[in-house]
PDB file of C-alpha atoms in Angstrom:
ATOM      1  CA  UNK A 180      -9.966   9.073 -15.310  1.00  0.00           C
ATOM      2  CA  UNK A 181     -11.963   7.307 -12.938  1.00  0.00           C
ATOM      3  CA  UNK A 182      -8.959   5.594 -10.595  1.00  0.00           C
ATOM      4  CA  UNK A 183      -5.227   5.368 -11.029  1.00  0.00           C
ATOM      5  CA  UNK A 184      -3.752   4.121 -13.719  1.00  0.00           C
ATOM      6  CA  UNK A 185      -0.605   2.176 -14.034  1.00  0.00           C
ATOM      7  CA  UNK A 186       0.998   0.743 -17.307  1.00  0.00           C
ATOM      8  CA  UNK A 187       2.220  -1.592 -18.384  1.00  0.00           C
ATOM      9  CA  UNK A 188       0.431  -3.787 -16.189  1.00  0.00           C
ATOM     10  CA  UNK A 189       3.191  -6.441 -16.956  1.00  0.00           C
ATOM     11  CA  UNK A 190       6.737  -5.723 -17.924  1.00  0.00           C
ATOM     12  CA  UNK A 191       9.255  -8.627 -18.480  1.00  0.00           C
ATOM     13  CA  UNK A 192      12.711  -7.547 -18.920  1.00  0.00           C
ATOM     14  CA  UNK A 193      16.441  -8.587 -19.500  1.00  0.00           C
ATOM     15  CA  UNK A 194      18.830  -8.017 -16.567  1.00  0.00           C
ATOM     16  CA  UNK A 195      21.310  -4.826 -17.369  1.00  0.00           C
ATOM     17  CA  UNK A 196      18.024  -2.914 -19.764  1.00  0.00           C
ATOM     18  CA  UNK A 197      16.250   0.023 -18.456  1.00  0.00           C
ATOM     19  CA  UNK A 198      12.740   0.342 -18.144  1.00  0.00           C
ATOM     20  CA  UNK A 199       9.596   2.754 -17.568  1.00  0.00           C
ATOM     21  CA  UNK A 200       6.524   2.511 -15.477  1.00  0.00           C
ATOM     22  CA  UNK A 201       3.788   4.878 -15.943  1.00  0.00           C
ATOM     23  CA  UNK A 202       1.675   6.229 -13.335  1.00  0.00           C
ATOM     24  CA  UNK A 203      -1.286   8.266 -14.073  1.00  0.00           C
ATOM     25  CA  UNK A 204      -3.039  10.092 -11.230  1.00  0.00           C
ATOM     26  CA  UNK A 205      -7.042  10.776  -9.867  1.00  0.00           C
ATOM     27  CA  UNK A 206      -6.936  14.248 -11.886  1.00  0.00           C
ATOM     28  CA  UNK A 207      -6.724  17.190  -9.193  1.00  0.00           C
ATOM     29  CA  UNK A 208      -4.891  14.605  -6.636  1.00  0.00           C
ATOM     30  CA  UNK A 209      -1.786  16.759  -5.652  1.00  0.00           C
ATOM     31  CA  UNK A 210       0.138  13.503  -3.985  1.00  0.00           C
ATOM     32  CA  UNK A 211       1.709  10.908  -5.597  1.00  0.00           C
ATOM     33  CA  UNK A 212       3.522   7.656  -4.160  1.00  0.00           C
ATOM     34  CA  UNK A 213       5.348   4.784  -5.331  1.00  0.00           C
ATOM     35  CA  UNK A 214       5.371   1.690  -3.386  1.00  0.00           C
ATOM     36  CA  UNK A 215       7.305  -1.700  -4.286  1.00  0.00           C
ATOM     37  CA  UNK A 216       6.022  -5.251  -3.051  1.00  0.00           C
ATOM     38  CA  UNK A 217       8.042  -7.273  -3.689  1.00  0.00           C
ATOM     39  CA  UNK A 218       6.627 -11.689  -3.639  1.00  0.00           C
ATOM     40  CA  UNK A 219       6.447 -12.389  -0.222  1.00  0.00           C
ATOM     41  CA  UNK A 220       7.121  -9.254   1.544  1.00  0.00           C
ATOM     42  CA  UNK A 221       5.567  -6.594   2.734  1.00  0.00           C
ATOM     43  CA  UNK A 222       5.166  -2.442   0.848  1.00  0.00           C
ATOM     44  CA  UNK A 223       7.993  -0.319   0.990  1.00  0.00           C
ATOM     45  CA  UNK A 224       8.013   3.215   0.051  1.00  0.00           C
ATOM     46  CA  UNK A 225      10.060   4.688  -2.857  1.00  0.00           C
ATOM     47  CA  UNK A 226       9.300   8.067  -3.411  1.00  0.00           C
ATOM     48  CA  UNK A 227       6.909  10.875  -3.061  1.00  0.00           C
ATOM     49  CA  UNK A 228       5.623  13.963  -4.982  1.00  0.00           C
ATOM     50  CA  UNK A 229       3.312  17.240  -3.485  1.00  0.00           C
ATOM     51  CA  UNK A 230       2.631  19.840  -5.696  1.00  0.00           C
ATOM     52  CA  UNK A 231       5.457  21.672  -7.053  1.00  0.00           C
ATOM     53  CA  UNK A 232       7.312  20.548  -3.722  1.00  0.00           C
ATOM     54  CA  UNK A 233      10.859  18.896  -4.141  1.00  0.00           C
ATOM     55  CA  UNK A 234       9.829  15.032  -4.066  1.00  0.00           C
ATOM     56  CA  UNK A 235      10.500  12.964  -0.959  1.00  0.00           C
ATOM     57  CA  UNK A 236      12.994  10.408  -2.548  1.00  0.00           C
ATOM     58  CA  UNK A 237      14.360   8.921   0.550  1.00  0.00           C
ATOM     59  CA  UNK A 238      13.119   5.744   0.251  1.00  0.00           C
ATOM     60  CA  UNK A 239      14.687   4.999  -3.471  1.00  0.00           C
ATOM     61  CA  UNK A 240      17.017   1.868  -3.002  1.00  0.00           C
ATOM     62  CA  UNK A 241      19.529   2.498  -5.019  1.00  0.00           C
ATOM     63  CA  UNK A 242      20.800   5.586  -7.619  1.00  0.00           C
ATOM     64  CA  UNK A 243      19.928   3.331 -10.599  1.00  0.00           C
ATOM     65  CA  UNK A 244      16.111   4.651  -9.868  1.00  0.00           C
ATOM     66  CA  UNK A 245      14.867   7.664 -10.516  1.00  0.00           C
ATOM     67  CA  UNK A 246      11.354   9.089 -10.789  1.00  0.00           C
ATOM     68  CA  UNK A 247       9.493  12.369 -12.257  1.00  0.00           C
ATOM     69  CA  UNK A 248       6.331  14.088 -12.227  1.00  0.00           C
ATOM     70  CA  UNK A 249       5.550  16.047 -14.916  1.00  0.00           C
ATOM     71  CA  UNK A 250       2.943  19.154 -15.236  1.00  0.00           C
ATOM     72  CA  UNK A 251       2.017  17.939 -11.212  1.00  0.00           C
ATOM     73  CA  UNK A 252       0.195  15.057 -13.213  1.00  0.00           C
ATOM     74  CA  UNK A 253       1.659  11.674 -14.945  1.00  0.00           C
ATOM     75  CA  UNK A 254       4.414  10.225 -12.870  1.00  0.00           C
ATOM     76  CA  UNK A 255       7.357   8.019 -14.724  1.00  0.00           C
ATOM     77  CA  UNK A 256       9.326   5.533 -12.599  1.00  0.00           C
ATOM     78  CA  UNK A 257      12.676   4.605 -14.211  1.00  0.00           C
ATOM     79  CA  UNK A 258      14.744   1.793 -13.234  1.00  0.00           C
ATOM     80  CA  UNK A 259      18.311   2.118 -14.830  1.00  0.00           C
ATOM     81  CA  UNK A 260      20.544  -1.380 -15.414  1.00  0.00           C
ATOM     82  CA  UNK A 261      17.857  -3.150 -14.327  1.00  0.00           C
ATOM     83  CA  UNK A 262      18.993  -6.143 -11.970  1.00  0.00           C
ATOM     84  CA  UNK A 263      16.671  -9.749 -10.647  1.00  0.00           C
ATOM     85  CA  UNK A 264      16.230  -7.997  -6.768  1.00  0.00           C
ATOM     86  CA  UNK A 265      13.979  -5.318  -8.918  1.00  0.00           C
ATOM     87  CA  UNK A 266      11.765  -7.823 -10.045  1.00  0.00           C
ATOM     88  CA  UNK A 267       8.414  -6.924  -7.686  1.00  0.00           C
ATOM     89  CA  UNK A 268       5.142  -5.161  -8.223  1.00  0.00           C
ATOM     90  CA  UNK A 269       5.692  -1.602  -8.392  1.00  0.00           C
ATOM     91  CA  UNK A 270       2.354   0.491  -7.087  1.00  0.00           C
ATOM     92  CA  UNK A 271       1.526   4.272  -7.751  1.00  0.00           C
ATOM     93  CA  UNK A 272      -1.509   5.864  -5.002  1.00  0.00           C
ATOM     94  CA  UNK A 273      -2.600   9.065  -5.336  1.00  0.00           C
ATOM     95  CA  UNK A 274      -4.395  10.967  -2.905  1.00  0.00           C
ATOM     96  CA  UNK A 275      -6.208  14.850  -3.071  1.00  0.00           C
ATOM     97  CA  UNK A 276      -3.464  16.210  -0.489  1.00  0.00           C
ATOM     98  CA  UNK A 277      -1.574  15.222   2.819  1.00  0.00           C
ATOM     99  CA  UNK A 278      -3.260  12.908   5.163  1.00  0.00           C
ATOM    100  CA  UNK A 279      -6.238  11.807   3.064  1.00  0.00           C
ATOM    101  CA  UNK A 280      -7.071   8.976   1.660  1.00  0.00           C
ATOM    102  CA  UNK A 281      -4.705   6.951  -0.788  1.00  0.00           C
ATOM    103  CA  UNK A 282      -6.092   5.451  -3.717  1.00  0.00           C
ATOM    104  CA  UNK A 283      -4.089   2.563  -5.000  1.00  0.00           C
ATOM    105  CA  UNK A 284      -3.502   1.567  -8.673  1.00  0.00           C
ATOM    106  CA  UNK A 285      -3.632  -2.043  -9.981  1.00  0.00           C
ATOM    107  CA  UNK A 286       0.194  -2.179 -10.088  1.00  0.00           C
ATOM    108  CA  UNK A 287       2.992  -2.976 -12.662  1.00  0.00           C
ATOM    109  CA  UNK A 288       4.388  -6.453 -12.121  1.00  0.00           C
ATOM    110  CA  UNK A 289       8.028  -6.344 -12.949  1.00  0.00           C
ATOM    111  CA  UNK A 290      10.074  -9.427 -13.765  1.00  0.00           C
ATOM    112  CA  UNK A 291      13.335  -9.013 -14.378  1.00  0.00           C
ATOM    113  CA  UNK A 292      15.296 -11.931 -16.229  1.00  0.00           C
TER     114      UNK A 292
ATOM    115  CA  UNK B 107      11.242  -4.211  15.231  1.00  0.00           C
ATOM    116  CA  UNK B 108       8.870  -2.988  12.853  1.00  0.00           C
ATOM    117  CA  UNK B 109       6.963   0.031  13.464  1.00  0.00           C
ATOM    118  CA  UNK B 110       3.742  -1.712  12.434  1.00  0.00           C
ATOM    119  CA  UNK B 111       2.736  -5.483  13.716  1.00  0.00           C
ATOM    120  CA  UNK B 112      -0.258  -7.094  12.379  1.00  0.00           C
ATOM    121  CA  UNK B 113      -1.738 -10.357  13.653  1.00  0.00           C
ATOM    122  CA  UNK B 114      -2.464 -12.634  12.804  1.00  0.00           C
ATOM    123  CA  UNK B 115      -0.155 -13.558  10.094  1.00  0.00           C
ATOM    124  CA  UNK B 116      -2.408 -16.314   8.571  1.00  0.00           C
ATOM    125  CA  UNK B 117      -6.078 -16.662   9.405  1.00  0.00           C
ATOM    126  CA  UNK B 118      -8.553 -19.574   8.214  1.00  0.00           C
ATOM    127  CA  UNK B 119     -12.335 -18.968   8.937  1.00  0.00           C
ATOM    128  CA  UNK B 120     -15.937 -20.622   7.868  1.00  0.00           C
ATOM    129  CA  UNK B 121     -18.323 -18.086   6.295  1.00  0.00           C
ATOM    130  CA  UNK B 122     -20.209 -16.814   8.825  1.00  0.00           C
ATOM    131  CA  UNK B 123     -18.030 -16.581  10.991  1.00  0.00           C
ATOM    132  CA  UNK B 124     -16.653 -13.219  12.942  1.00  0.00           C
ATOM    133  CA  UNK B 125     -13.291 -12.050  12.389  1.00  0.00           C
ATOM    134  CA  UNK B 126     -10.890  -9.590  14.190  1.00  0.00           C
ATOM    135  CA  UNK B 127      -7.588  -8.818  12.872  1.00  0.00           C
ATOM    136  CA  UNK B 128      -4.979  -6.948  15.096  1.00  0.00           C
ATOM    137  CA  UNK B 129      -2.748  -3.494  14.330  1.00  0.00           C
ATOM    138  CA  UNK B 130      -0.434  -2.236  16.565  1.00  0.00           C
ATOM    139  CA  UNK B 131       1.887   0.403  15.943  1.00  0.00           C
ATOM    140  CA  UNK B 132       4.295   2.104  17.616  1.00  0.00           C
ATOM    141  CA  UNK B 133       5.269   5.703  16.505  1.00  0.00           C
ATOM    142  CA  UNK B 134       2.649   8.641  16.722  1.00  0.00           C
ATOM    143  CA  UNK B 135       0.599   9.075  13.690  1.00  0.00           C
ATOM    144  CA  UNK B 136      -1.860  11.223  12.040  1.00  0.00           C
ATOM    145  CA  UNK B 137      -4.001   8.290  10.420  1.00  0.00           C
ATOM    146  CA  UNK B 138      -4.064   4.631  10.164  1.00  0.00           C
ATOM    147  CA  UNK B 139      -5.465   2.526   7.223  1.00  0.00           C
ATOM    148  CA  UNK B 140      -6.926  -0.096   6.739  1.00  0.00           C
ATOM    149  CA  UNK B 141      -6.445  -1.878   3.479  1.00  0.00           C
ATOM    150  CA  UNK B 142      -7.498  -4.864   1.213  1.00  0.00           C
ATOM    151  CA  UNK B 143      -5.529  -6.712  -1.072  1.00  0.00           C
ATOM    152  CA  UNK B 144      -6.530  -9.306  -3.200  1.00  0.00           C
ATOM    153  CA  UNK B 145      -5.368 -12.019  -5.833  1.00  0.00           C
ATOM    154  CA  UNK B 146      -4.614 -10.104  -8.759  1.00  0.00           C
ATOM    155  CA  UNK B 147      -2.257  -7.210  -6.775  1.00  0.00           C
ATOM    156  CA  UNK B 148      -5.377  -4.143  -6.293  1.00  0.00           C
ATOM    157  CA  UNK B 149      -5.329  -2.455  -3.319  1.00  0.00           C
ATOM    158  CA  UNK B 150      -8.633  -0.744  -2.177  1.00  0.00           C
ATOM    159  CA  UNK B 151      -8.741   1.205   1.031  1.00  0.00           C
ATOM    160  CA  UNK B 152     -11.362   0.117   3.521  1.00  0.00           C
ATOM    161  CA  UNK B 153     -10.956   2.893   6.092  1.00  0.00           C
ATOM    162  CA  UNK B 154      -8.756   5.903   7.009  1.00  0.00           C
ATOM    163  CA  UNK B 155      -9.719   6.869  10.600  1.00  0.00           C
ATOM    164  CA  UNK B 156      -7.536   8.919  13.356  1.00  0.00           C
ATOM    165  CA  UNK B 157     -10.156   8.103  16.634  1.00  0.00           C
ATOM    166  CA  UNK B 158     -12.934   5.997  17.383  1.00  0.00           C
ATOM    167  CA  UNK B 159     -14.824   4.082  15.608  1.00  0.00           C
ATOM    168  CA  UNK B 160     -16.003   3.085  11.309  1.00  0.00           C
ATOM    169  CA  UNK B 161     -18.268   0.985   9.979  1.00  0.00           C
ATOM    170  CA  UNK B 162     -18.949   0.176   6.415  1.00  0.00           C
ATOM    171  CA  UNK B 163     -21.606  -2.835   5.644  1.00  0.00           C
ATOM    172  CA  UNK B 164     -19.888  -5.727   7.231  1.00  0.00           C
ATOM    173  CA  UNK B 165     -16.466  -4.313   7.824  1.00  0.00           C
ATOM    174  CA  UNK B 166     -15.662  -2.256  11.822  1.00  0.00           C
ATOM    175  CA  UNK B 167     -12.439  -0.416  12.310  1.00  0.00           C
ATOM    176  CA  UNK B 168     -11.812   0.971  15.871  1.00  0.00           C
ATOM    177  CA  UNK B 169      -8.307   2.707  16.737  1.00  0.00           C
ATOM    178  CA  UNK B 170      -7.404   3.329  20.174  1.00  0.00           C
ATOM    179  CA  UNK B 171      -4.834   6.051  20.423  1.00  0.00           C
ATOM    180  CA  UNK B 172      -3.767   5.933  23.703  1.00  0.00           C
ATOM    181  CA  UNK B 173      -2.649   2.328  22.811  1.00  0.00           C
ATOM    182  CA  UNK B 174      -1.438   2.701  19.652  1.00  0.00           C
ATOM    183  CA  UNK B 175      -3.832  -0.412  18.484  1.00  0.00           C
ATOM    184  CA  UNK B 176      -6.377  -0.506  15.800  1.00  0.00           C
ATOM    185  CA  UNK B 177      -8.505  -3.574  14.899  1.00  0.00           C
ATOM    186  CA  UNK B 178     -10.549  -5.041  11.621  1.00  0.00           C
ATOM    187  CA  UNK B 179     -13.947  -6.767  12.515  1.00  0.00           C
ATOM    188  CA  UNK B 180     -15.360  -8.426   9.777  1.00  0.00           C
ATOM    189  CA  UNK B 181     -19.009  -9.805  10.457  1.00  0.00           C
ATOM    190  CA  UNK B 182     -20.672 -12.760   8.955  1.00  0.00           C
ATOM    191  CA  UNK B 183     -17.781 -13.381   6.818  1.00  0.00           C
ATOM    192  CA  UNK B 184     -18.115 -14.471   3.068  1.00  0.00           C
ATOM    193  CA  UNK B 185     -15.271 -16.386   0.853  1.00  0.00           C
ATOM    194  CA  UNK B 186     -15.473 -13.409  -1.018  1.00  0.00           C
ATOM    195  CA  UNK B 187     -13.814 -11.433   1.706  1.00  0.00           C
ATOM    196  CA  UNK B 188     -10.501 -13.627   1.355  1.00  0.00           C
ATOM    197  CA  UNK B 189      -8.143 -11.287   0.659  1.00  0.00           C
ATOM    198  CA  UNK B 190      -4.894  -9.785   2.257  1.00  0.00           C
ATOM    199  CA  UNK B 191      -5.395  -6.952   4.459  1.00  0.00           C
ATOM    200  CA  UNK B 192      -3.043  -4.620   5.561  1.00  0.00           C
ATOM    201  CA  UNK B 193      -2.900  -1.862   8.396  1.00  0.00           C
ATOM    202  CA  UNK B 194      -0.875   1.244   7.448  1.00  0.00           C
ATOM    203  CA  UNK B 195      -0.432   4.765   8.921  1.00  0.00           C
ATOM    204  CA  UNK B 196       0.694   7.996   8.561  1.00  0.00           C
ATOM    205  CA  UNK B 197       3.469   8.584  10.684  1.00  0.00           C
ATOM    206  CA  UNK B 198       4.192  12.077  12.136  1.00  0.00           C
ATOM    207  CA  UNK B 199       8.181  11.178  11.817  1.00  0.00           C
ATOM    208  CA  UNK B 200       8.034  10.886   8.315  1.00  0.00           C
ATOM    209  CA  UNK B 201       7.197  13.799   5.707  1.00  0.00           C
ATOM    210  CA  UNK B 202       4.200  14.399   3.653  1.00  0.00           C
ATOM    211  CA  UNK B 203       1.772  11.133   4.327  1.00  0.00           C
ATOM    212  CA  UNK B 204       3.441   8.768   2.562  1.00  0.00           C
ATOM    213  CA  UNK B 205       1.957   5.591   4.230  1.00  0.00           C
ATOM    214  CA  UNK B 206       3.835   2.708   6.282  1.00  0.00           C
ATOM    215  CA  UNK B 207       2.570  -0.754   6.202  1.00  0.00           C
ATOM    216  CA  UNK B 208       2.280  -4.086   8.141  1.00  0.00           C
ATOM    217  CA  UNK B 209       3.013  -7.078   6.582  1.00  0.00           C
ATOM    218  CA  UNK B 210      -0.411  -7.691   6.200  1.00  0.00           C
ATOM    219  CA  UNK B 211      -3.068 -10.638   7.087  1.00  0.00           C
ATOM    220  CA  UNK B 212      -3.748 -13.240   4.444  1.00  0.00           C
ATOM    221  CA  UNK B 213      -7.639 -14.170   5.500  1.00  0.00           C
ATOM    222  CA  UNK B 214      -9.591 -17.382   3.801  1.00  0.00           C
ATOM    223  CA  UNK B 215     -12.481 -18.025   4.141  1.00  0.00           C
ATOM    224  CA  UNK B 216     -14.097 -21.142   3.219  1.00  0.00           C
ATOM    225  CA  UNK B 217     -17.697 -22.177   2.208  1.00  0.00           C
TER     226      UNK B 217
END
């Protein structure tokens, strides 16, 4: 595709379910992030993918999240027992390799109730 | 302390007018970003520059190493270029270039 797609672009969920965010890379990008924003604060990193390198996962807050990259393409962020602190927009970037340019998708807004 | 300050925080301007937002950082880096968020959550990136000096239409980004500062111009500002922007680099202390951000500038701009 064109950009970086995320899905669902809205996800409202019951506190203790799991859920699934999509993120689908610029085809040929060999990076891909996840960020969280959560409402009034700033972007934190989650985790990060390079190739067929083990991915970065040192910014995951917790061991109920977990993410996967599969084929070096699609990336699936999973948050386990989901609980209201998760509720925050949840951003993929992908970018063609290390130390160029990040391109941002349009997010996956998370509310957790 | 964070390892990346912007300033200022808020900023309120009348179209036309010229406006500089700050970035200072303090690790060593390999990049820094600029980037601009709006309403609906989108993040585009402006500039990625590691020296000197970039200019695209109305936007300027300058980054002085030695310092460890980088600064947004806008020129003759427009309403349209309300809009959060955010300064984030590539630190050499982390792996791979995953990207750490200020807490970004919320700029208005009014008619």
């Amino acid at each position: 595709g064109a950009g970086v797609s995320q899905s669902p672009s809205n996800k409202v969920t019951e506190k203790g379910k799991d859920v699934e965010l999509r993120c689908d890379p610029i085809s040929g990008h060999t990076a891909l992030y996840w960020y969280r924003q959560s409402l009034g604060q700033g972007l934190e990193f989650l985790i990060y993918f390079q190739g067929n390198s083990a991915p970065d996962k040192s910014g995951l807050p917790s061991d109920r999240f977990s993410a996967e990259r599969t084929g070096g393409s699609v990336s699936t962020l999973t948050i386990q027992r989901t609980q209201q602190e998760d509720s925050a927009v949840y951003l993929c970037a992908s970018s063609a390799s290390v130390n160029t340019e990040a391109f941002f998708g349009q997010g996956t807004r998370l509310t957790v109730v | 302390k964070n390892e990346v300050e912007q300033s200022p925080q808020n900023l309120t301007a009348q179209e036309g007018e010229f406006i500089t937002i700050n970035c200072s950082y303090s690790v060593g880096i390999s990049a820094l970003h600029w980037l601009q968020q709006h309403p609906g959550g989108g993040i585009v990136s402006l500039f990625m520059l590691s020296s000197g000096k970039k200019k695209h239409g109305r936007l300027i980004a300058t980054i002085n190493i030695q310092e460890k500062h980088s600064s947004l111009h806008i020129t003759a500002s427009h309403p349209r270029d309300s809009a959060v922007y955010i300064c984030a680099v590539n630190s050499r202390e982390t792996s791979g270039s995953r990207l750490t951000f200020g807490e970004g500038t919320q700029l208005t701009v009014n008619p």
